[in-house]
Amino acid sequence: MKAATGVKVVNGIAIGRIRICRAPSYDVDDSSVADTAAELARFEQARIRVRDQQRLLRERALQNAGEDSAAIFEAHELMLDDEDLIDACKEIILSQRHTAEYAVREGFDDAAQMFRDMDDPYFQARSADVVDLKNAMLDELLGRGTDKMQETEPFILVAEDLTPSETVKLDKSLLLGLVTREGSSSSHTAILARSLNLPTLIQCRDIADEWDGKFAILDGCNSCIYIEPTKDLIDSLTARRNKDLKEAALLRQLRGEPNITLDGHAVRVFANISEPADVSAVQTNDAEGVGLFRSEFVYLNSKTDPTEEEQFEAYKRVLEALAPRQVIIRTCDIGADKTVDYMKLDKEENPALGLRAIRICLTRRDFFRRQLRALLRASACGNLGIMFPMIISVREVRECRKILEECRRELEGEGVKMGPVEVGIMIETPAAALCADELAEEADFFSIGTNDLTQYTCAIDRQNAKLEPFSDTHHPAVLRLIRMTIEAGHRHNIWVGICGELGADLSLTEMFLRMGVDELSVNPKSVLPLRRIIRSLDLSRPAGQALMPEE
Ligand code: PEP
Ligand code: MG
């Protein structure tokens, strides 16, 4: 038995034979041509035909793989009309007197490289689209067929990376799982994997040609693929897969059902996300909205300070995809465990107690304003909420809201359209929980960040695994602060949610509902299990003794 590891995109277990999908190779004639007009005509004909193919692929993707995949082919149609790309290819034919095939290879390779060199991983991943279109153009010019893989049995697909048209041409009914050597969380492999909910590993560097046809188990949960596994491993992972499949089918039945207890008490169940690619998980798991969009990805994925435009595009993508659902975007929470070189933050003795999150934003006003302007501009594209992390005082909230208002007025002056925005704060420190009455006067909502609230209340560094024996995730002090926060919020008529990990702790759901929490925002995978628990509760019956933290 051999094992290889990668980065998991989708959990789950796939068991079956491996099929390796190899990238096509082309023999392109690089000699010079006499009749450049004929080559220009060939180029133009191929471009029109490939554009028609993309339209057909879009229709097929819409039926087989969903809207996210279909949108890729719509983008391809636009790329094929891109004047810079067309002019670059025509220029190679005219001035260098090369064939249409040669011009396509050079012109499209240059465009793919340009995408690869970009900072934003979303745009880097778009280089695969250009390569895909190059292959389609070369297939057309060289008169090659583009038929799908001829498989008759279910299989685990292994490839260097998958292009959009490869993914759409695959027979999805036979696909058990995906493993690629390349790829990122916004690559086509990842998009396909999420929309089909297939166990998937990317960046699996040890892929080998000799795997082709071999029996394997892909264990998405452990980010591992086993080639020719032992009988014991097959038995134990088969049993686990069957249990997972049964559970997933039961949870699927809850899609579309309300989050309401037996006695009619409704609570909102939202999802936490960390990047635009997580949108499909929100949809698949039927979350009512996004209660925490950690905006750090724009900073962590960039080599330089992200521009207002880059941030606006990312927020817009998520808001548009999820409208009319509410999306609450948390402003920058860099610092402590999340650092980026270009911000040149000072080294600190106690970074968790240092210059982080809102403290950085209030220190670097231009940096903060860029994010707030991007957010306000994006508010026209959907239902936006903004929340500020690590707040400890009324003064901070007022200052944040003042800067937000200044940005709004500035944008109004520029004639920019904006939508209404709820503005809330995170309750992540004992100081904030204890001053919740005063803070509630300044905010439209509270979202309790139990990860930091636990760390700061119990003085337990959340990054330090050695403190595990001292940590108590259900510490009564934390539960009491949560209850105080909810009660204070309600006294001032604002809603209160929980967006830290504790919100997904099913053993606490009844307690949180009895405390009156209005919203629970959890990782997308926990949305349906949480709905199941909520629907089984009856709050009209007396609570057990252990269900409320002591006074
Ligand atoms: C929290 O602290 O509970 C929280 C949701 O924020 P993060 O985990 O990103 O610090
Ligand atoms: Mg936090």
mmCIF file of C-alpha atoms and ligand atoms in Angstrom, residues 330 333 428 452 462, ligand 2:
data_model
loop_
_atom_site.group_PDB
_atom_site.id
_atom_site.type_symbol
_atom_site.label_atom_id
_atom_site.label_comp_id
_atom_site.label_asym_id
_atom_site.label_seq_id
_atom_site.Cartn_x
_atom_site.Cartn_y
_atom_site.Cartn_z
ATOM 1 C CA ARG A 330 -16.033 41.716 9.462
ATOM 2 C CA ASP A 333 -8.712 41.362 11.840
ATOM 3 C CA GLU A 428 -14.848 39.183 21.954
ATOM 4 C CA ASP A 452 -11.489 35.207 21.542
ATOM 5 C CA ARG A 462 -5.959 29.821 21.835
HETATM 6 MG MG MG B 2 -11.911 36.784 17.114
#
